[in-house]
PDB file of C-alpha atoms and ligand atoms in Angstrom:
ATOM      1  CA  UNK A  28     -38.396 -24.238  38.067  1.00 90.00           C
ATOM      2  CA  UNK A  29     -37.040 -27.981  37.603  1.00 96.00           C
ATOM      3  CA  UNK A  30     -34.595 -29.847  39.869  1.00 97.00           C
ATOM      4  CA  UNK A  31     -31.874 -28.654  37.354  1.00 98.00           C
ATOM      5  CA  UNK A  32     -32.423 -25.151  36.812  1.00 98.00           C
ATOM      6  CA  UNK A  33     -32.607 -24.928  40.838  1.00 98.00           C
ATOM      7  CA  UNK A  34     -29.521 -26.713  41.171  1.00 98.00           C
ATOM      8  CA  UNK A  35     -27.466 -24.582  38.631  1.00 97.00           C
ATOM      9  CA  UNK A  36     -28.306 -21.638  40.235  1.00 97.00           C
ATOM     10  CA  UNK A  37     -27.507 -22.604  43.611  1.00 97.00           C
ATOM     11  CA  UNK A  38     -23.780 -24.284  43.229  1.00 97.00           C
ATOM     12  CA  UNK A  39     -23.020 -23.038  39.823  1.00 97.00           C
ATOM     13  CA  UNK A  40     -19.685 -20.722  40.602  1.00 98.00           C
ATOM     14  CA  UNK A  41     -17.471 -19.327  37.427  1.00 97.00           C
ATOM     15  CA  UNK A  42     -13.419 -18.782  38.284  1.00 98.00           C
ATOM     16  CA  UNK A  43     -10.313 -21.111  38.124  1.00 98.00           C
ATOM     17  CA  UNK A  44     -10.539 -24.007  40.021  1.00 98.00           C
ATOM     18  CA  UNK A  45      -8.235 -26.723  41.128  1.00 98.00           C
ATOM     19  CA  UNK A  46     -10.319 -29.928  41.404  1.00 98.00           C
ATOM     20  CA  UNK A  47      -9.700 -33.148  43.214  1.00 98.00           C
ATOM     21  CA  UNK A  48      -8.394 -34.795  40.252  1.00 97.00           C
ATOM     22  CA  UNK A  49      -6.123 -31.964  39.819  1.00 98.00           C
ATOM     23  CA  UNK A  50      -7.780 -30.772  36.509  1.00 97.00           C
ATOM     24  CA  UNK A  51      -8.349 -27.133  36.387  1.00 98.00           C
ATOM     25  CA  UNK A  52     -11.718 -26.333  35.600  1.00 98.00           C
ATOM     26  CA  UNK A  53     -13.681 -22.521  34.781  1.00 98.00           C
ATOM     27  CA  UNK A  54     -16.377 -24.136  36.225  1.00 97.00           C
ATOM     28  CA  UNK A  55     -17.033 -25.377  39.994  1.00 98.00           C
ATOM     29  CA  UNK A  56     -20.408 -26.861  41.787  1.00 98.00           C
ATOM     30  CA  UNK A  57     -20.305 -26.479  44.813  1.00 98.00           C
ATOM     31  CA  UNK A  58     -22.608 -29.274  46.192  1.00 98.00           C
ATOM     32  CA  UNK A  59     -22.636 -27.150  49.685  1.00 98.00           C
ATOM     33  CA  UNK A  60     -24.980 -25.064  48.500  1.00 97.00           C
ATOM     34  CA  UNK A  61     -27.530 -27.652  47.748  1.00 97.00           C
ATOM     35  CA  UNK A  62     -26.284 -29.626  50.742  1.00 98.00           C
ATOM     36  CA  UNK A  63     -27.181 -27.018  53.106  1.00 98.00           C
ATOM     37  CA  UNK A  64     -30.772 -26.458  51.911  1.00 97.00           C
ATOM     38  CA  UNK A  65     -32.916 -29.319  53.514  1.00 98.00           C
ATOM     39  CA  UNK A  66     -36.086 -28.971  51.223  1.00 97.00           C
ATOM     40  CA  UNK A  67     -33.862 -28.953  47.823  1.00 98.00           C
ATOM     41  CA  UNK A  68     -31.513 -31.349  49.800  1.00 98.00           C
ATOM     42  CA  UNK A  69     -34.949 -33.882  49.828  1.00 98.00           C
ATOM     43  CA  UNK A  70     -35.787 -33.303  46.180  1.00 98.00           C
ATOM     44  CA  UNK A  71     -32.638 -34.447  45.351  1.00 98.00           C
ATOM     45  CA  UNK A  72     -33.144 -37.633  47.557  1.00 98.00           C
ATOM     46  CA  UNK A  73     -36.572 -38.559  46.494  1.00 98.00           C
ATOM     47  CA  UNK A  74     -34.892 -38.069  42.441  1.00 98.00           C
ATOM     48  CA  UNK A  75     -32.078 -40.003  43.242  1.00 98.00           C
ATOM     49  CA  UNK A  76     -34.158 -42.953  44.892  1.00 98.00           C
ATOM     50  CA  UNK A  77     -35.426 -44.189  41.601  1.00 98.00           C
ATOM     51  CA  UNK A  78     -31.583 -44.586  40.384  1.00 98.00           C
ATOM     52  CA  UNK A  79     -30.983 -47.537  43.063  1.00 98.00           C
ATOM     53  CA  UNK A  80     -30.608 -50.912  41.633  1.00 98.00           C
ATOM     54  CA  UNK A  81     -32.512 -53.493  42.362  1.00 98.00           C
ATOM     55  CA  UNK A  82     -31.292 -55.951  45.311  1.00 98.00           C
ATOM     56  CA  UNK A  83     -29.140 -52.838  46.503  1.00 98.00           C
ATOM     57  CA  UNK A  84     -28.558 -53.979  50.299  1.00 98.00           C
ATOM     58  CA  UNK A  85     -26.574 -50.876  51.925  1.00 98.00           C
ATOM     59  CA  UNK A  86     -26.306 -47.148  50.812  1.00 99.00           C
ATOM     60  CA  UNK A  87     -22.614 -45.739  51.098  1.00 99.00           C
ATOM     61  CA  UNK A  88     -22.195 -42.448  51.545  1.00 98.00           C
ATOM     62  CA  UNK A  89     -18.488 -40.654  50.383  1.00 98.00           C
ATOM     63  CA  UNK A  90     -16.776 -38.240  52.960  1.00 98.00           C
ATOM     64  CA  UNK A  91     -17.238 -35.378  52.885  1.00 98.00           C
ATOM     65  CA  UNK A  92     -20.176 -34.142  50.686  1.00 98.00           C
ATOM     66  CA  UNK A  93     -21.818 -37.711  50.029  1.00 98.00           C
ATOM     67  CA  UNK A  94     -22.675 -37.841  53.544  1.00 98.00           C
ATOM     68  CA  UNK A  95     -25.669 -35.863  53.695  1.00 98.00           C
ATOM     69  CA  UNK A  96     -26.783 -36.788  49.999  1.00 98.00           C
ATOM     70  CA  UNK A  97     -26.997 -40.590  50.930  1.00 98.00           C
ATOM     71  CA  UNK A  98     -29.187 -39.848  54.550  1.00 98.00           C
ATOM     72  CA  UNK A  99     -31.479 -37.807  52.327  1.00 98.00           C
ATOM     73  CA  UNK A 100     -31.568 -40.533  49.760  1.00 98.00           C
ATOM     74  CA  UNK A 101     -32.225 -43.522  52.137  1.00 98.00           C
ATOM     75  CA  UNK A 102     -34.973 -41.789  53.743  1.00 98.00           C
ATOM     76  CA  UNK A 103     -36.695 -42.152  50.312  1.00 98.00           C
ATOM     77  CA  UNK A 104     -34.953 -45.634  49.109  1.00 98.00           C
ATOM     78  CA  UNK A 105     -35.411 -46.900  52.779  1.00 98.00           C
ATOM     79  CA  UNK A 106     -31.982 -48.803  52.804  1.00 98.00           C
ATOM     80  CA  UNK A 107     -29.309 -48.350  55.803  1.00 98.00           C
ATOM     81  CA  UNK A 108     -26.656 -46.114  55.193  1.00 98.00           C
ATOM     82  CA  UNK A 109     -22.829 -46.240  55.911  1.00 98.00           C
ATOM     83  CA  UNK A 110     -20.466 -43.032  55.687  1.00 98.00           C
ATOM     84  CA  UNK A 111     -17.239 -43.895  54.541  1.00 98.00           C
ATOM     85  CA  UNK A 112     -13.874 -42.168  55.359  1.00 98.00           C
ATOM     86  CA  UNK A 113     -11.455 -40.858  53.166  1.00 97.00           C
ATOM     87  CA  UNK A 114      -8.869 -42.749  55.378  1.00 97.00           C
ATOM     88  CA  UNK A 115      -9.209 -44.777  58.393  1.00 97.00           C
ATOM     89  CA  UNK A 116     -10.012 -43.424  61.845  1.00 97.00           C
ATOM     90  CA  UNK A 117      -6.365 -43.644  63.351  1.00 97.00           C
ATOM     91  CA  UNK A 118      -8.026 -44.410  66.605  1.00 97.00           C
ATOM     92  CA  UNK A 119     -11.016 -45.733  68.434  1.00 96.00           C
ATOM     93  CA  UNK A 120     -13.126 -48.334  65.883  1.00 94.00           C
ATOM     94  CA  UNK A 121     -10.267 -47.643  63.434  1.00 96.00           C
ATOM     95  CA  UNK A 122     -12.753 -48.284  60.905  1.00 97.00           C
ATOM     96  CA  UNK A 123     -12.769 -46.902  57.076  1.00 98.00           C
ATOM     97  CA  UNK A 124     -16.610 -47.231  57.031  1.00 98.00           C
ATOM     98  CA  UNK A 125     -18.974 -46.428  59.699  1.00 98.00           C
ATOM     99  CA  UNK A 126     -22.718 -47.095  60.713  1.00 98.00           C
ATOM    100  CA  UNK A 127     -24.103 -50.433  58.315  1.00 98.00           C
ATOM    101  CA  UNK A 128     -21.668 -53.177  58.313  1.00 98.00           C
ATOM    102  CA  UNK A 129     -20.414 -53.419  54.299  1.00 98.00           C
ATOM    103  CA  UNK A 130     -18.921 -57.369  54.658  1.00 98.00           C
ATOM    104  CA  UNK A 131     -20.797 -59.500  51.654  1.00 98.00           C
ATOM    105  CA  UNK A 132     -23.648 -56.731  51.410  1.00 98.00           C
ATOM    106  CA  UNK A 133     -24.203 -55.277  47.786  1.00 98.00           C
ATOM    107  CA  UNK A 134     -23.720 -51.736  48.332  1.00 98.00           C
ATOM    108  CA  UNK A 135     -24.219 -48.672  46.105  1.00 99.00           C
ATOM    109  CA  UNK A 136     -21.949 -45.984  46.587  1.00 99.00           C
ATOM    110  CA  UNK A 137     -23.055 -42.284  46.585  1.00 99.00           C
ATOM    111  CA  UNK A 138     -21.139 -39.084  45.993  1.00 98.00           C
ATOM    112  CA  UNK A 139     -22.184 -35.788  45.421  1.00 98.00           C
ATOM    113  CA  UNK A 140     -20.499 -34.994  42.256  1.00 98.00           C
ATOM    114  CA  UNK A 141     -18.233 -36.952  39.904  1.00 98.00           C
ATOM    115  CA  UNK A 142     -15.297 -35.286  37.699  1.00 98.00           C
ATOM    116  CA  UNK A 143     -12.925 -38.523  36.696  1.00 98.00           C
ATOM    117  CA  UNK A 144     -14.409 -40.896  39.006  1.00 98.00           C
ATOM    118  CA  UNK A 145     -10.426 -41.394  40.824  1.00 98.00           C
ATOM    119  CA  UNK A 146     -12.494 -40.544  44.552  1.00 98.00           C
ATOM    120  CA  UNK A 147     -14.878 -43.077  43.814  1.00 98.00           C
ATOM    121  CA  UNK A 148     -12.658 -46.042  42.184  1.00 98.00           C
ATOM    122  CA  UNK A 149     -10.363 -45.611  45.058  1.00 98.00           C
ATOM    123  CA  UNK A 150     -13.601 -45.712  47.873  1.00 98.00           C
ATOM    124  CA  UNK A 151     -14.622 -49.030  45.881  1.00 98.00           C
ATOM    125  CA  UNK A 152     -11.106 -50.677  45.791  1.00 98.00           C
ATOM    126  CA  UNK A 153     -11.261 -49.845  50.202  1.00 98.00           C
ATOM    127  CA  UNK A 154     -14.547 -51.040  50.125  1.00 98.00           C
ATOM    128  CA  UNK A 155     -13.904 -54.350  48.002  1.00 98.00           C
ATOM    129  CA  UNK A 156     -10.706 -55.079  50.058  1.00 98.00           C
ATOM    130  CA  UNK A 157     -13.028 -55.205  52.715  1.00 96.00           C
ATOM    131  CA  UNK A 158     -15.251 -57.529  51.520  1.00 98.00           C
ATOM    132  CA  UNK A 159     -18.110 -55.217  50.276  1.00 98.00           C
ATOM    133  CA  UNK A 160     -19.731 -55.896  46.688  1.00 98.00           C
ATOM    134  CA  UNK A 161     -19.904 -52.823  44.547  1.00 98.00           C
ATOM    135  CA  UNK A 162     -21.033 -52.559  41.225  1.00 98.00           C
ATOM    136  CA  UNK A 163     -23.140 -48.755  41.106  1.00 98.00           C
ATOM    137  CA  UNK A 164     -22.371 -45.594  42.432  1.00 99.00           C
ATOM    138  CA  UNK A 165     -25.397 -42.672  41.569  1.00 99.00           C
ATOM    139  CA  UNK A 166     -23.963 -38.933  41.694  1.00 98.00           C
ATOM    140  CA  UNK A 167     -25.827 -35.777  42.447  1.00 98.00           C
ATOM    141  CA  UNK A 168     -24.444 -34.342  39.537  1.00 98.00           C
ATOM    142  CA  UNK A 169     -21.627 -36.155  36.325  1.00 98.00           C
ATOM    143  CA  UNK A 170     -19.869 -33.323  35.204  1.00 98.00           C
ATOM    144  CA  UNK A 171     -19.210 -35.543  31.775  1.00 98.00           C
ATOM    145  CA  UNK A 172     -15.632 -35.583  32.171  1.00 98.00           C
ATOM    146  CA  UNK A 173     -14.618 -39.441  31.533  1.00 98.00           C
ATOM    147  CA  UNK A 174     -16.328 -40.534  34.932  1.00 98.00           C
ATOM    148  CA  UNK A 175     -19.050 -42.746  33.796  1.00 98.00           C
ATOM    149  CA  UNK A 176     -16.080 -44.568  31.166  1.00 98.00           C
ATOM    150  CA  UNK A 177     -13.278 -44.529  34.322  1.00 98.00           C
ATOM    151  CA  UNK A 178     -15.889 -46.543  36.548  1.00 98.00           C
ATOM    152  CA  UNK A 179     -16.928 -48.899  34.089  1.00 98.00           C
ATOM    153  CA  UNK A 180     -13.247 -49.922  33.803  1.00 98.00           C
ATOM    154  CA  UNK A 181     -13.510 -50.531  37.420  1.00 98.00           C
ATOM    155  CA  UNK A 182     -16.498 -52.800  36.956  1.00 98.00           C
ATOM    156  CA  UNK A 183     -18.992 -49.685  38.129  1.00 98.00           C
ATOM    157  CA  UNK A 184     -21.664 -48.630  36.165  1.00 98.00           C
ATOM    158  CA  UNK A 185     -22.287 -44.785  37.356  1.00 98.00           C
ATOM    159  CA  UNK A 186     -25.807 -43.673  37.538  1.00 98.00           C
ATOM    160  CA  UNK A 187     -26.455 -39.689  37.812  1.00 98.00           C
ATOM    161  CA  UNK A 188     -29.473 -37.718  38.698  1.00 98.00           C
ATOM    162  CA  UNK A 189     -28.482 -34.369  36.724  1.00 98.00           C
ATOM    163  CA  UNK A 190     -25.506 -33.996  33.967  1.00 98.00           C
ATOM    164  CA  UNK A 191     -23.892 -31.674  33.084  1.00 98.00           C
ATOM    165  CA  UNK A 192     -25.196 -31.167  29.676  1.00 97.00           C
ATOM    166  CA  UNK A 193     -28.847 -30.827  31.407  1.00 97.00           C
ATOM    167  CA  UNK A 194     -27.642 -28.181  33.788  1.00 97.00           C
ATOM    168  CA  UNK A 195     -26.251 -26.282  30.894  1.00 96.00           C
ATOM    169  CA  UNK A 196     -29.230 -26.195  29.470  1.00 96.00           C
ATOM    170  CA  UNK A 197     -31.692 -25.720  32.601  1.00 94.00           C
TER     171      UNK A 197
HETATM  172  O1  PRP B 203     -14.587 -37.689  40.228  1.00 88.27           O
HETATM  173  P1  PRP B 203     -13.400 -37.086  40.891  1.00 88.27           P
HETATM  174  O2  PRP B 203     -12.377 -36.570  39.932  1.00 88.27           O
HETATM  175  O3  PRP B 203     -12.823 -37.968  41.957  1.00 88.27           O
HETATM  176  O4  PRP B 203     -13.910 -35.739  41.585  1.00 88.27           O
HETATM  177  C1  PRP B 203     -15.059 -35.674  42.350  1.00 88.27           C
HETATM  178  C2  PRP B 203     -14.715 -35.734  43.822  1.00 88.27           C
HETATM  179  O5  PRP B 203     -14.182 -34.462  44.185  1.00 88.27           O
HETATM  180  C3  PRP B 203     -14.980 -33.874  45.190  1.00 88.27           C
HETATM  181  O6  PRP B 203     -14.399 -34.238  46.376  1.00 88.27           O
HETATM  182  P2  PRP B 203     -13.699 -33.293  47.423  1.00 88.27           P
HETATM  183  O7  PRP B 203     -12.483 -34.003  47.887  1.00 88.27           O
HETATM  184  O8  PRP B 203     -13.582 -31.923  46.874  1.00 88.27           O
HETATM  185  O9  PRP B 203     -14.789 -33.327  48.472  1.00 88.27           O
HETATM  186  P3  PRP B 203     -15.452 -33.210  49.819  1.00 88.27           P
HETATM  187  O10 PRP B 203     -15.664 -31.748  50.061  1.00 88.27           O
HETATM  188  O11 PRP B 203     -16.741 -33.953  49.548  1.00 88.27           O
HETATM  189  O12 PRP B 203     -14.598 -33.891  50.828  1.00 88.27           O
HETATM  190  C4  PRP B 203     -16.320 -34.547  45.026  1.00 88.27           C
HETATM  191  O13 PRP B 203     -17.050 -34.520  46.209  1.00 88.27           O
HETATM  192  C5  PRP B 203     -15.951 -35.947  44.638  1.00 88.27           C
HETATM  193  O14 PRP B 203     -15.653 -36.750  45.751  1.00 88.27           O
HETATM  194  O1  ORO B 204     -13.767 -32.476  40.654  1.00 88.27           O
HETATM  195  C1  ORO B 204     -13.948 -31.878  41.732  1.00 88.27           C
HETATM  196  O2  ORO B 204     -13.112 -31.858  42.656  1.00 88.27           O
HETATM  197  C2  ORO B 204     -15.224 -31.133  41.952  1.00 88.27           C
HETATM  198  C3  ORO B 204     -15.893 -30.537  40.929  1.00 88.27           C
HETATM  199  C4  ORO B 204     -17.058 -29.843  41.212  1.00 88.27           C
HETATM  200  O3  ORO B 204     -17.720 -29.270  40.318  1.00 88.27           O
HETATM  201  N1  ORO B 204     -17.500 -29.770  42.483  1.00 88.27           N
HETATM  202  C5  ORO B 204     -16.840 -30.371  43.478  1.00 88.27           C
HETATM  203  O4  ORO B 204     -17.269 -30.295  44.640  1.00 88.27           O
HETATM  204  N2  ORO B 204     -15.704 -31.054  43.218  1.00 88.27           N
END
């Protein structure tokens, strides 16, 4: 079975759903399920480490479900990671991002799966406030939904291991 086919039939789910962007959708992935399997959860790593552009410096994980995805994929790239908040810490460190400090390091940003891009051109406009240089992102899975054209408006070229057309057809 390829990467694909696996994937679909994991996180595939059929219904109404309400999605971050607040699009409805009749179809949901539901990265958990791939998340939560360590041996698919690899596979997906060691695809997604050929997606990293050259002089990448720091992997950035997005909360929630980017987390694991980007400590499976810098086992494979071999780059540090950071895990970045969806808002601050509102005490201790305080701090947006943890782990690898993002100040003047070229960092690619990974999420699990994109929709319109909004989660990840708002975790780059943080991230650039802060000083970090961001011009990829790689996704798990593109749903094909405007992300890839969103982020390049942003000055982000997206870069996805599965799409939705080739999970459809897996
Ligand atoms: O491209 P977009 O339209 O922004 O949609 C995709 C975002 O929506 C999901 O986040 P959600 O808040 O559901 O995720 P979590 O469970 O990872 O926190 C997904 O993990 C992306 O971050
Ligand atoms: O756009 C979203 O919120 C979204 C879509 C999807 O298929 N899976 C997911 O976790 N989030």
């Amino acid at each position: 079975m390829t990467l694909a086919a696996t994937v679909a039939a994991r996180c595939r789910l059929t219904g109404t759903f309400v999605l971050r962007s607040g699009r409805t959708a009749t179809e949901y992935f539901d990265k958990y399920q791939f998340e939560a399997d360590p041996v698919l959860l690899d596979a997906i790593g060691a695809g997604l480490a050929p997606l990293v552009p050259p002089g990448t410096e720091v992997l950035a994980g997005l909360e929630m479900g980017g987390i694991a995805v980007v400590v499976a994929l810098a086992r494979h790239a071999g780059l540090p990671c950071a895990f970045v908040r969806k808002a601050a810490k509102p005490y201790g460190t305080n701090r947006l991002a943890e782990g690898t400090d993002l100040t003047g390091r070229r960092v690619l940003l990974v999420e699990d799966v994109v929709t319109s891009g909004g989660q990840i051109a708002i975790s780059a406009a943080e991230l650039r406030n802060a000083g970090a240089v961001i011009e990829h992102a790689v996704c798990v899975i593109d749903r094909q939904e405007g992300g890839t054209e969103a982020l390049a408006a942003e000055g982000i070229t997206l870069h996805a291991l599965l799409t939705r057309q080739q999970l459809d057809a897996a």
